[in-house]
XYZ file of C-alpha atoms in Angstrom:
720
model
C 4.242 14.381 -6.220
C 3.187 10.940 -6.375
C 5.435 7.941 -6.519
C 4.834 7.372 -10.189
C 3.975 10.208 -13.126
C 1.653 8.886 -15.408
C 1.282 12.253 -17.380
C 2.235 10.611 -20.575
C 0.074 7.185 -20.199
C -3.049 8.840 -19.459
C -2.990 10.093 -23.128
C -4.171 6.561 -24.146
C -7.450 7.465 -22.419
C -8.213 9.710 -25.493
C -8.426 6.482 -27.808
C -11.677 6.212 -29.482
C -14.001 3.341 -30.670
C -12.006 0.480 -32.925
C -8.699 1.425 -31.449
C -6.252 -0.947 -29.664
C -5.243 0.001 -26.015
C -2.056 -1.283 -24.792
C -0.991 -0.880 -20.939
C -1.318 -1.537 -17.316
C -4.427 -2.717 -15.711
C -4.828 0.325 -13.460
C -4.821 2.471 -16.637
C -7.641 -0.039 -18.376
C -9.823 0.551 -15.484
C -9.564 4.193 -15.800
C -10.401 3.842 -19.444
C -13.019 1.429 -18.710
C -14.546 4.041 -16.460
C -14.752 6.876 -19.246
C -16.154 4.382 -21.728
C -18.898 3.566 -19.362
C -19.922 7.115 -18.708
C -19.045 7.812 -15.241
C -20.082 11.252 -13.587
C -17.692 11.147 -10.693
C -15.167 9.407 -8.764
C -13.735 9.362 -5.328
C -11.041 7.836 -3.631
C -8.127 7.168 -1.001
C -4.722 5.715 -2.126
C -3.369 2.380 -0.806
C -1.611 -0.599 -2.299
C -2.383 -2.116 -4.499
C -4.739 0.459 -5.821
C -2.677 3.735 -5.119
C -1.640 3.906 -8.661
C -5.324 4.093 -9.650
C -5.732 7.379 -7.812
C -2.147 8.668 -9.416
C -3.705 7.922 -13.037
C -7.036 9.701 -12.197
C -4.987 12.710 -10.663
C -2.654 12.955 -13.774
C -5.858 12.679 -15.995
C -8.117 15.331 -14.449
C -7.802 17.460 -17.822
C -9.107 14.726 -19.742
C -11.804 14.052 -16.893
C -12.594 17.776 -17.019
C -13.219 17.590 -20.645
C -15.936 14.728 -19.986
C -17.568 16.800 -17.178
C -16.159 13.906 -14.987
C -15.483 15.210 -11.398
C -12.503 13.718 -9.359
C -11.980 13.976 -5.869
C -8.769 12.743 -3.816
C -10.643 12.086 -0.442
C -9.893 12.641 2.865
C -10.567 9.201 3.734
C -12.231 5.689 2.154
C -15.525 7.047 4.264
C -15.497 10.155 2.398
C -15.177 8.371 -0.952
C -17.892 6.023 0.189
C -20.009 9.134 0.933
C -19.633 10.587 -2.354
C -21.482 7.475 -3.707
C -24.784 9.004 -2.284
C -24.832 10.923 -5.655
C -26.219 7.788 -7.246
C -28.830 6.959 -4.725
C -31.372 9.581 -5.980
C -29.986 10.374 -9.176
C -29.125 8.565 -12.621
C -25.489 8.887 -12.173
C -22.800 6.581 -12.167
C -20.253 6.994 -9.571
C -17.162 5.363 -8.422
C -15.032 4.818 -5.376
C -11.573 3.236 -4.980
C -9.622 2.210 -1.949
C -7.275 -0.507 -0.315
C -9.287 -3.625 0.548
C -10.258 -4.526 3.470
C -8.764 -1.688 5.846
C -10.521 0.807 3.523
C -13.454 -1.092 3.479
C -13.641 -0.739 7.469
C -12.989 2.845 7.337
C -15.870 3.127 4.751
C -18.163 0.880 6.494
C -20.792 3.290 7.769
C -21.439 4.951 4.696
C -21.439 1.767 2.643
C -24.060 -0.109 4.814
C -26.100 3.006 4.342
C -25.822 3.001 0.631
C -26.286 -1.075 0.361
C -29.596 -0.508 2.680
C -31.058 2.300 0.436
C -29.835 0.925 -2.536
C -29.253 3.373 -5.535
C -30.480 4.557 -8.803
C -27.533 5.298 -10.654
C -24.729 2.588 -10.960
C -22.450 2.845 -7.933
C -18.858 0.953 -8.452
C -16.475 0.179 -5.584
C -13.071 -0.668 -6.863
C -11.135 -2.388 -4.086
C -7.477 -3.630 -4.285
C -7.610 -6.698 -2.418
C -4.280 -7.135 -0.487
C -4.372 -10.650 0.757
C -1.188 -12.853 0.650
C 2.317 -12.616 1.048
C 2.877 -9.470 -0.454
C 0.510 -7.822 1.952
C 1.520 -5.225 4.526
C -1.523 -5.681 6.771
C -3.907 -8.168 8.517
C -5.010 -11.073 6.245
C -8.611 -10.417 5.665
C -11.008 -10.892 2.776
C -13.512 -8.109 1.146
C -16.157 -11.178 0.792
C -17.443 -11.019 4.088
C -18.096 -7.356 3.824
C -19.962 -7.705 0.730
C -21.882 -10.809 2.204
C -22.693 -8.631 5.219
C -24.310 -5.508 3.431
C -25.501 -7.551 0.485
C -23.191 -5.611 -1.789
C -22.533 -7.848 -5.300
C -18.899 -8.761 -5.709
C -17.177 -9.013 -8.742
C -13.706 -11.039 -9.428
C -12.802 -10.779 -12.813
C -10.105 -13.153 -14.490
C -6.807 -10.839 -14.728
C -6.414 -9.748 -18.098
C -7.023 -6.302 -19.700
C -10.248 -7.456 -21.411
C -12.064 -9.073 -18.518
C -11.171 -6.161 -16.372
C -12.589 -3.659 -18.695
C -15.648 -5.850 -19.103
C -16.115 -6.146 -15.532
C -16.246 -2.305 -15.222
C -18.909 -2.110 -17.495
C -20.919 -4.889 -16.016
C -20.473 -3.814 -12.727
C -22.162 -0.528 -13.492
C -25.127 -2.287 -15.166
C -25.314 -4.994 -12.710
C -25.616 -2.115 -10.085
C -28.590 -0.283 -12.210
C -30.454 -3.639 -12.817
C -30.669 -4.509 -9.019
C -30.453 -1.168 -7.477
C -27.347 -1.933 -5.399
C -23.894 -0.890 -5.152
C -21.237 -3.297 -6.740
C -17.868 -4.131 -5.686
C -14.797 -4.919 -7.999
C -11.944 -6.509 -6.149
C -8.350 -6.450 -8.014
C -5.614 -8.201 -6.855
C -2.149 -6.889 -6.948
C -1.575 -8.736 -9.978
C -4.661 -7.792 -11.828
C -3.860 -4.095 -11.158
C -0.104 -4.444 -12.574
C -0.616 -6.566 -15.308
C -0.302 -5.478 -18.852
C -2.476 -6.161 -21.851
C -4.547 -4.892 -24.442
C -8.142 -4.346 -25.801
C -10.253 -2.781 -28.446
C -11.368 0.765 -27.050
C -15.005 2.329 -27.387
C -15.340 5.964 -27.360
C -15.346 7.983 -24.127
C -19.087 8.780 -22.746
C -20.140 12.128 -21.460
C -22.200 11.415 -18.232
C -25.767 10.837 -19.419
C -26.924 13.029 -16.445
C -24.630 15.388 -14.912
C -23.862 16.832 -11.430
C -24.951 20.007 -12.527
C -28.348 18.987 -13.548
C -28.703 17.167 -10.063
C -27.637 20.208 -8.243
C -30.100 22.338 -10.247
C -33.017 19.932 -10.011
C -32.811 18.226 -6.578
C -34.556 14.863 -5.930
C -35.719 13.181 -2.862
C -36.940 9.607 -2.277
C -37.719 9.211 1.376
C -37.761 5.350 1.187
C -33.963 5.335 0.132
C -33.220 6.978 3.419
C -32.236 4.640 6.136
C -34.771 5.772 8.686
C -37.783 3.578 10.229
C -39.904 2.462 8.561
C -37.909 2.391 5.455
C -35.022 0.675 6.831
C -37.198 -2.293 7.474
C -38.292 -2.505 4.248
C -34.874 -2.484 2.669
C -33.767 -5.843 3.979
C -36.976 -7.413 2.667
C -36.410 -5.300 -0.796
C -32.726 -6.838 -0.983
C -33.917 -10.584 -0.510
C -36.906 -10.275 -2.720
C -36.342 -7.805 -5.419
C -32.667 -6.796 -5.741
C -30.752 -10.345 -5.230
C -33.511 -11.907 -7.735
C -32.956 -9.289 -10.309
C -29.050 -9.655 -9.836
C -29.018 -13.384 -10.507
C -31.211 -12.865 -13.360
C -28.747 -10.024 -14.755
C -25.543 -12.384 -14.284
C -27.443 -15.499 -15.810
C -28.655 -13.524 -18.854
C -25.433 -11.722 -19.425
C -23.409 -14.774 -18.791
C -21.082 -13.007 -16.388
C -19.647 -16.180 -15.117
C -17.514 -18.333 -17.567
C -17.219 -22.108 -18.487
C -14.528 -23.591 -20.143
C -15.041 -27.187 -21.220
C -12.532 -30.362 -20.883
C -12.320 -33.916 -22.218
C -12.355 -35.028 -18.626
C -15.949 -34.214 -18.260
C -16.636 -36.029 -14.709
C -14.695 -33.777 -12.617
C -14.453 -30.212 -12.305
C -12.755 -27.133 -10.918
C -15.017 -24.135 -9.587
C -12.619 -21.000 -8.999
C -12.588 -17.214 -8.238
C -12.153 -15.435 -11.334
C -9.000 -13.653 -9.939
C -7.306 -17.003 -9.696
C -7.971 -18.175 -13.261
C -4.336 -17.628 -14.277
C -3.002 -19.324 -11.596
C -5.057 -22.547 -11.821
C -4.146 -22.786 -15.650
C -0.624 -22.353 -14.719
C -0.868 -25.019 -12.327
C -2.847 -27.464 -14.628
C -0.130 -26.733 -17.521
C 2.541 -27.835 -14.965
C 0.542 -30.925 -14.165
C 0.121 -31.903 -17.914
C -3.458 -31.084 -17.737
C -3.820 -27.769 -19.932
C -1.567 -26.199 -22.628
C 0.111 -22.885 -23.109
C -3.096 -21.411 -24.673
C -5.028 -22.142 -21.792
C -7.015 -25.030 -23.111
C -7.902 -27.277 -20.309
C -8.629 -30.867 -19.785
C -10.915 -30.364 -16.802
C -13.873 -28.417 -16.920
C -14.266 -25.074 -15.218
C -16.498 -22.963 -13.806
C -14.965 -19.567 -13.305
C -16.912 -17.152 -10.990
C -16.269 -13.610 -12.154
C -19.062 -12.744 -10.008
C -18.603 -14.494 -6.422
C -21.360 -13.181 -4.651
C -24.219 -13.775 -5.155
C -23.787 -17.044 -6.401
C -26.163 -18.460 -9.326
C -27.770 -21.763 -8.066
C -28.531 -22.878 -11.645
C -25.378 -22.648 -12.878
C -23.593 -24.316 -9.805
C -26.108 -27.406 -9.876
C -25.514 -27.588 -13.821
C -21.889 -27.661 -13.486
C -21.684 -29.981 -10.943
C -24.655 -32.419 -11.566
C -22.807 -34.717 -13.899
C -19.533 -34.843 -11.967
C -18.234 -37.226 -9.407
C -16.078 -34.835 -7.907
C -15.626 -31.151 -7.817
C -12.877 -28.853 -6.412
C -13.349 -25.538 -4.787
C -10.612 -23.155 -5.415
C -11.118 -20.230 -2.658
C -8.351 -18.345 -1.422
C -8.325 -17.550 2.169
C -10.583 -17.898 5.391
C -13.333 -18.208 6.044
C -14.296 -20.640 3.425
C -17.557 -18.898 2.309
C -18.055 -20.136 -1.349
C -17.273 -23.513 -0.643
C -20.101 -23.652 2.090
C -22.547 -21.704 -0.052
C -21.828 -24.512 -2.979
C -22.148 -27.068 -0.549
C -25.521 -26.059 0.615
C -26.547 -25.387 -3.112
C -25.719 -29.059 -3.910
C -27.374 -30.552 -0.956
C -30.510 -28.322 -1.393
C -30.489 -29.638 -4.806
C -29.920 -33.349 -4.317
C -26.816 -33.346 -6.135
C -24.355 -35.789 -4.775
C -21.248 -34.956 -6.380
C -18.440 -34.932 -3.966
C -16.958 -31.542 -2.908
C -13.490 -30.783 -2.225
C -11.664 -27.681 -1.115
C -9.986 -26.896 1.927
C -9.340 -30.663 2.559
C -6.534 -30.501 -0.379
C -6.108 -26.716 -0.394
C -4.253 -24.701 2.190
C -6.970 -23.647 4.707
C -5.527 -20.239 4.716
C -2.643 -18.348 3.010
C -2.115 -17.214 -0.567
C -2.524 -19.550 -2.983
C 0.928 -19.471 -4.948
C 1.778 -21.642 -7.816
C 3.019 -24.518 -5.609
C -0.024 -24.468 -3.339
C -2.156 -24.758 -6.437
C 0.056 -27.727 -7.993
C -0.220 -29.686 -4.782
C -3.592 -28.835 -3.996
C -5.038 -29.652 -7.640
C -2.583 -32.668 -7.626
C -3.962 -34.035 -4.374
C -7.477 -33.432 -5.452
C -7.191 -35.543 -8.453
C -5.393 -38.127 -6.328
C -8.563 -38.601 -4.238
C -10.365 -39.835 -7.288
C -7.939 -43.138 -7.434
C -8.120 -42.982 -11.087
C -5.182 -43.156 -13.385
C -7.158 -41.781 -16.258
C -6.736 -38.543 -14.664
C -3.593 -38.966 -12.828
C -1.460 -35.512 -12.793
C 1.965 -35.674 -14.391
C 5.088 -35.620 -11.968
C 6.153 -32.141 -11.283
C 9.485 -31.346 -9.837
C 8.732 -28.792 -7.293
C 12.401 -28.055 -6.412
C 14.713 -30.414 -4.678
C 13.778 -30.646 -0.709
C 16.871 -29.035 1.105
C 17.916 -31.525 4.183
C 16.686 -30.330 7.515
C 20.455 -29.672 8.550
C 21.226 -27.596 5.354
C 18.019 -25.675 5.994
C 19.256 -24.896 9.686
C 22.133 -23.924 8.537
C 21.114 -21.647 6.108
C 18.694 -20.016 8.523
C 22.008 -19.600 10.856
C 23.899 -18.278 7.991
C 21.766 -15.686 6.443
C 20.204 -13.546 9.062
C 16.500 -12.196 8.504
C 15.873 -8.945 6.781
C 13.214 -7.017 8.470
C 11.535 -4.433 6.738
C 13.039 -0.954 7.307
C 13.159 2.574 6.524
C 14.722 3.906 3.268
C 18.386 5.082 3.004
C 17.929 8.683 4.047
C 14.531 8.537 5.540
C 13.895 11.449 7.954
C 12.109 9.407 10.148
C 15.095 7.512 11.101
C 16.574 9.973 13.124
C 13.280 10.359 15.085
C 13.604 6.819 16.576
C 17.188 7.226 16.980
C 16.448 10.628 19.246
C 13.642 8.224 21.038
C 16.071 5.587 21.719
C 18.767 8.117 23.300
C 15.708 9.756 25.147
C 14.263 6.710 26.708
C 17.872 6.011 28.291
C 17.535 9.046 29.962
C 13.859 8.985 31.267
C 13.118 5.298 31.124
C 11.308 3.288 29.073
C 7.817 4.263 27.886
C 4.949 2.587 26.623
C 4.661 3.435 22.757
C 1.580 3.203 20.609
C 2.272 3.048 17.164
C 0.441 3.892 14.000
C -0.139 2.663 10.308
C 2.634 4.335 7.726
C 6.652 4.184 7.369
C 6.936 4.892 11.027
C 5.725 1.571 11.849
C 8.962 0.125 10.861
C 10.070 1.672 14.233
C 8.740 -1.617 15.719
C 11.482 -3.735 14.232
C 15.147 -3.620 14.714
C 17.279 -2.006 15.260
C 14.733 0.306 17.070
C 12.523 -2.064 18.567
C 10.159 0.455 19.756
C 6.151 0.153 19.824
C 3.841 -2.135 21.518
C 0.515 -1.582 19.177
C -0.823 -0.344 15.767
C -4.724 -0.203 15.733
C -5.439 1.640 12.723
C -4.597 4.421 10.206
C -4.725 7.538 12.461
C -5.675 5.530 15.685
C -1.990 5.846 17.513
C -3.209 8.424 19.913
C -6.520 6.721 20.350
C -4.843 3.338 21.212
C -2.671 4.796 23.994
C -5.982 6.678 25.459
C -6.658 3.139 27.224
C -3.641 4.323 29.561
C -4.817 7.711 30.111
C -4.676 7.390 33.925
C -2.879 10.192 36.554
C -0.323 7.652 37.809
C 2.639 6.441 35.966
C 5.011 7.574 33.412
C 3.930 9.460 30.304
C 3.071 7.051 27.470
C 4.088 8.171 23.835
C 1.996 7.785 20.760
C 2.815 8.196 17.326
C 1.018 8.942 13.799
C 2.159 10.159 10.436
C 0.685 13.626 8.961
C -1.450 11.010 6.630
C -2.733 9.265 9.399
C -3.391 12.590 11.238
C -5.539 14.093 8.538
C -7.117 10.634 7.650
C -8.405 10.249 11.099
C -6.022 11.322 14.000
C -6.888 15.059 14.433
C -10.167 14.182 15.735
C -10.052 10.596 16.980
C -6.362 10.804 18.306
C -5.552 14.393 19.390
C -9.257 15.779 19.944
C -10.010 12.973 21.819
C -6.797 13.502 23.828
C -7.933 17.008 24.708
C -11.582 16.242 25.624
C -10.404 13.374 28.157
C -7.470 15.611 29.393
C -4.729 13.334 28.502
C -1.162 14.036 29.906
C 0.489 11.970 27.570
C 2.811 12.483 24.484
C 1.795 12.821 20.905
C 4.762 12.389 18.253
C 3.242 13.509 14.949
C 5.720 12.568 11.982
C 5.317 15.089 9.134
C 7.161 14.155 5.847
C 5.380 16.528 3.590
C 3.305 13.863 1.813
C 1.369 10.562 2.397
C 4.471 8.641 2.137
C 3.518 5.437 2.895
C 0.654 5.311 -0.048
C 3.079 6.517 -2.477
C 3.751 10.111 -1.690
C 0.392 11.831 -2.611
C -0.281 15.178 -1.581
C -2.177 15.939 1.453
C -3.483 19.255 3.801
C -0.284 19.860 4.982
C 2.131 19.248 1.906
C 4.505 22.040 1.358
C 4.152 22.132 -2.637
C 1.740 24.085 -4.594
C -1.020 21.979 -5.958
C -2.925 23.411 -8.810
C -6.468 21.616 -8.085
C -5.706 21.048 -4.142
C -5.405 23.126 -1.072
C -2.351 22.201 0.610
C 0.256 24.253 3.026
C -2.182 24.123 6.101
C 0.227 23.570 8.979
C -0.734 20.758 11.193
C 0.267 22.870 14.395
C -2.645 25.345 13.655
C -4.963 22.475 13.223
C -3.760 20.939 16.775
C -4.006 24.317 18.455
C -7.277 24.538 16.833
C -8.630 21.439 18.941
C -7.426 22.981 22.230
C -3.560 21.662 22.620
C -1.618 24.155 24.475
C 1.725 22.353 24.484
C 3.164 22.227 21.020
C 6.727 21.949 19.901
C 7.859 21.762 16.093
C 11.277 20.544 14.780
C 11.798 21.326 11.249
C 15.114 19.352 10.651
C 14.792 15.912 11.982
C 18.295 14.856 11.037
C 19.397 16.929 14.192
C 19.301 14.105 16.406
C 20.237 16.146 19.530
C 17.456 18.396 18.961
C 14.855 15.813 18.898
C 16.044 13.979 21.489
C 15.936 17.180 23.782
C 12.278 18.067 22.590
C 10.941 14.398 23.338
C 12.921 14.623 26.725
C 11.318 18.153 27.601
C 7.570 16.523 26.482
C 8.022 13.505 28.783
C 9.335 15.465 31.882
C 7.686 18.752 31.599
C 5.304 19.551 34.744
C 2.535 21.333 32.419
C -0.344 19.216 32.248
C -2.750 18.183 29.163
C -1.490 16.446 26.099
C 2.098 17.447 24.568
C 2.354 17.194 20.962
C 5.565 16.992 18.875
C 5.452 17.660 15.459
C 8.715 16.170 13.599
C 9.122 17.676 10.244
C 11.478 16.770 7.183
C 10.771 15.666 3.835
C 10.081 12.245 2.517
C 13.714 11.253 1.190
C 12.096 9.512 -1.526
C 10.344 12.145 -2.909
C 12.848 14.597 -2.339
C 15.388 12.621 -4.513
C 12.666 12.196 -7.133
C 12.339 15.832 -7.043
C 15.972 16.884 -6.792
C 17.697 14.236 -8.852
C 16.143 15.550 -12.393
C 17.147 18.732 -11.414
C 20.784 18.098 -10.908
C 21.113 15.926 -13.820
C 19.977 18.876 -15.919
C 22.439 21.358 -14.163
C 25.243 19.032 -14.726
C 24.606 18.614 -18.478
C 24.230 22.218 -18.824
C 27.677 22.719 -17.278
C 26.444 24.370 -14.127
C 28.135 24.013 -10.706
C 26.513 21.026 -8.590
C 28.016 19.897 -5.518
C 26.945 16.611 -4.036
C 27.654 15.425 -0.536
C 28.647 12.139 0.370
C 29.545 10.616 3.883
C 31.926 8.148 5.205
C 33.898 6.429 8.104
C 37.561 6.940 8.632
C 38.827 3.507 9.440
C 41.759 4.425 11.317
C 39.227 6.497 13.799
C 36.469 3.750 13.879
C 36.784 1.943 17.179
C 34.675 -1.284 16.072
C 32.056 -0.707 18.411
C 29.231 -0.503 15.775
C 27.114 1.486 17.981
C 26.407 3.870 15.111
C 24.767 1.011 13.127
C 22.638 -0.200 16.396
C 21.270 3.414 16.850
C 20.858 4.234 12.990
C 20.016 1.194 11.162
C 20.591 2.949 7.758
C 20.821 0.375 4.789
C 23.758 2.203 3.788
C 25.792 1.912 6.853
C 27.496 -1.687 6.731
C 30.396 -3.466 7.873
C 33.896 -4.090 5.927
C 36.948 -5.852 6.684
C 39.946 -3.508 7.688
C 43.172 -3.769 5.935
C 45.078 -3.147 9.111
C 46.920 -6.516 10.118
C 46.889 -5.436 13.984
C 42.879 -5.185 14.009
C 40.415 -8.241 13.870
C 37.034 -6.466 14.047
C 35.503 -5.237 10.808
C 34.953 -1.546 10.715
C 31.999 0.682 9.874
C 31.476 1.487 6.011
C 29.213 3.800 4.301
C 28.014 2.374 0.617
C 27.461 4.170 -2.386
C 23.717 4.390 -1.788
C 24.151 7.287 0.724
C 22.067 10.191 -0.008
C 24.094 12.352 2.407
C 21.443 13.086 4.861
C 23.864 13.233 7.870
C 21.929 11.115 10.017
C 24.973 8.797 10.878
C 27.136 12.037 11.680
C 24.279 13.049 13.830
C 23.740 9.996 15.946
C 27.410 9.653 16.433
C 27.396 13.228 17.886
C 24.410 12.883 19.912
C 25.216 9.678 21.507
C 28.918 10.391 22.210
C 30.121 7.898 19.772
C 33.647 7.809 17.942
C 34.207 11.023 15.704
C 34.729 8.667 12.764
C 32.110 9.997 10.417
C 33.450 12.727 7.556
C 31.432 14.537 4.880
C 32.759 15.167 1.521
C 31.763 17.108 -1.069
C 31.833 16.451 -4.620
C 31.953 19.503 -7.023
C 30.977 18.938 -10.595
C 31.880 21.264 -13.252
C 33.872 23.228 -10.721
C 34.791 26.862 -10.910
C 38.048 28.480 -11.331
C 38.132 29.287 -7.583
C 36.969 25.673 -6.755
C 39.966 24.336 -8.447
C 42.159 26.620 -6.884
C 40.834 25.778 -3.313
C 41.100 22.163 -4.127
C 44.781 22.736 -4.990
C 45.487 24.404 -2.033
C 44.012 21.870 0.177
C 45.901 18.987 -1.636
C 49.017 20.936 -1.267
C 48.547 21.596 2.518
C 47.410 18.064 3.033
C 50.423 16.482 1.268
C 52.964 18.811 3.261
C 51.371 17.918 6.786
C 51.473 14.223 5.825
C 55.117 14.775 4.897
C 55.876 15.969 8.436
C 53.972 13.322 9.934
C 55.884 10.574 8.264
C 59.420 12.373 8.524
C 58.387 12.853 12.259
C 57.617 9.228 12.699
C 60.940 8.041 10.945
C 62.996 10.012 13.313
C 61.589 8.394 16.281
C 63.461 5.241 17.797
C 62.667 1.946 15.878
C 60.636 4.213 13.400
C 59.497 2.263 10.113
C 60.811 -0.876 11.694
C 58.403 -4.064 12.186
C 58.881 -5.814 15.532
């Protein structure tokens, strides 16, 4: 299952010519692929492009009707390698993944594809994940496009422009025999809009035809001497063909303004932000009409020299709006202007932030600073209130009063007890070097667990610990998730550890899905999948590459058992890599699956039992070790009504999903026995009601006896 279902929305993909599509950017991309006659699509999920994979998966019936093949690839490298079908055959193919991290994984296949070139159109749809909402290192896809000479599209973030970019991307790829990258920022992926649809198109040349009539062009295979010719072909043939296509089809856009002697050159993906900033500066209206001319680069690589020169020639100053580093576009525009002898002043990173996301505030201040450099009241921006500045003392006071909120595990996450157990195990056997991995489990680096020293890539947790693979010293621990395990970790981590005779511990977190990317199925998923092969146990794969010591825990919430297994792995005299597989279903996916079932059962009058956990504040000691070792968001503090106690007590709020972790931690860590479980019975049976009445009667009687005994004691009931 995935984070979100698009089963209903994908029906809009059947719209025909002249109809109006309304929906999210991700759906618009899929519709554009079908209208463009795509023959096959592959990809690997990852924000902000995960939903494109979910849409394609939910639309497999529609894809099948058109003869379009779709694969949820094992990795980005596998998806990129699929595009080789477009090298020799006139088939349009597409692949998709998450920004630079996915492109890094796919780099080998992409470099070979770009070198040999393509016959059919090859489109790579990249979810550009740069900025404050990103969870990865801050890098841009632009550098990779330049390195391999893959043309890069960056369309304006609206439905019509995105759909047009998909169509243009395939045609540009075919016109220049070069793969094309289409980058979509998070706002473009999720923007809602409309466009006039066309009919879906069956692939002009099918995969079946390719299989039955194989072709081979040795000059497209990356081997000497062909590989030496590829570099010359890129520059002498493909680049000029791409530039001519971009010019003739007017892929880049010009917006005129009445202040004609200045201008702004910008990446297409930042058009909405720039217009919003200009509007707040009094230089554009709500309909997007701008007073300052704009040159919008819907194609950011390659640049078209003639267009750059024509836009800048009659202007005294131009601002280059390019988010992030390095400033590839600013340097390229500067070179183009100087070679053409154009003396227009070029500004960019001197007035805009050198790095970081170009937020509305950053654009307002940067564009305002650019206009102020002109020393001309005719183009002076309007005064824009950016919000009152807080005095330094007030800011400091807020920072002290409002604690930081580091990212953490969801309520009920089955990974939290794993790290509670690891914390307890280290108290017994000593602190160890811990190498982490990409995935939800990376939150263990942050409070309250504070575990882990590194993360080097998806599925590379065990590999990143291999630098410490020496016989002396305490065993190290490496961690990877089930998604990372199947993506890269089986060979690069576990297989590498076996081959190099590692004696360390590998902890594999198995939550049944690729949970961090939205809950997509993987090889070891427990649920049946009609179009994928699942239910392949991780332990079978681990043993298959030679691991002898394997332990599996099928209920991670048993903190005591988890702790004992980890301690055993760290202390056993047996040599060789030790693998611990910690398995429990992702709580988010479990709740998505179970809640509708419970609601339906309750509405039908069926008996439903829901569990909740709580803390008896009369028993709670106020030590709060339970919170320090657990970190569950539903576990917090509240003031007690007891006038004799000053310290707050632990409290479980309504977000509790009854995973039982808090109670298990209290037991394993030998904490106070203040946790209790309550069973709420909906639509109770006759026997439920009788049993509840009996319990209430017994409880009431015991309370009455306690109160009577208390009143009989000397001074009973009196206040001192």
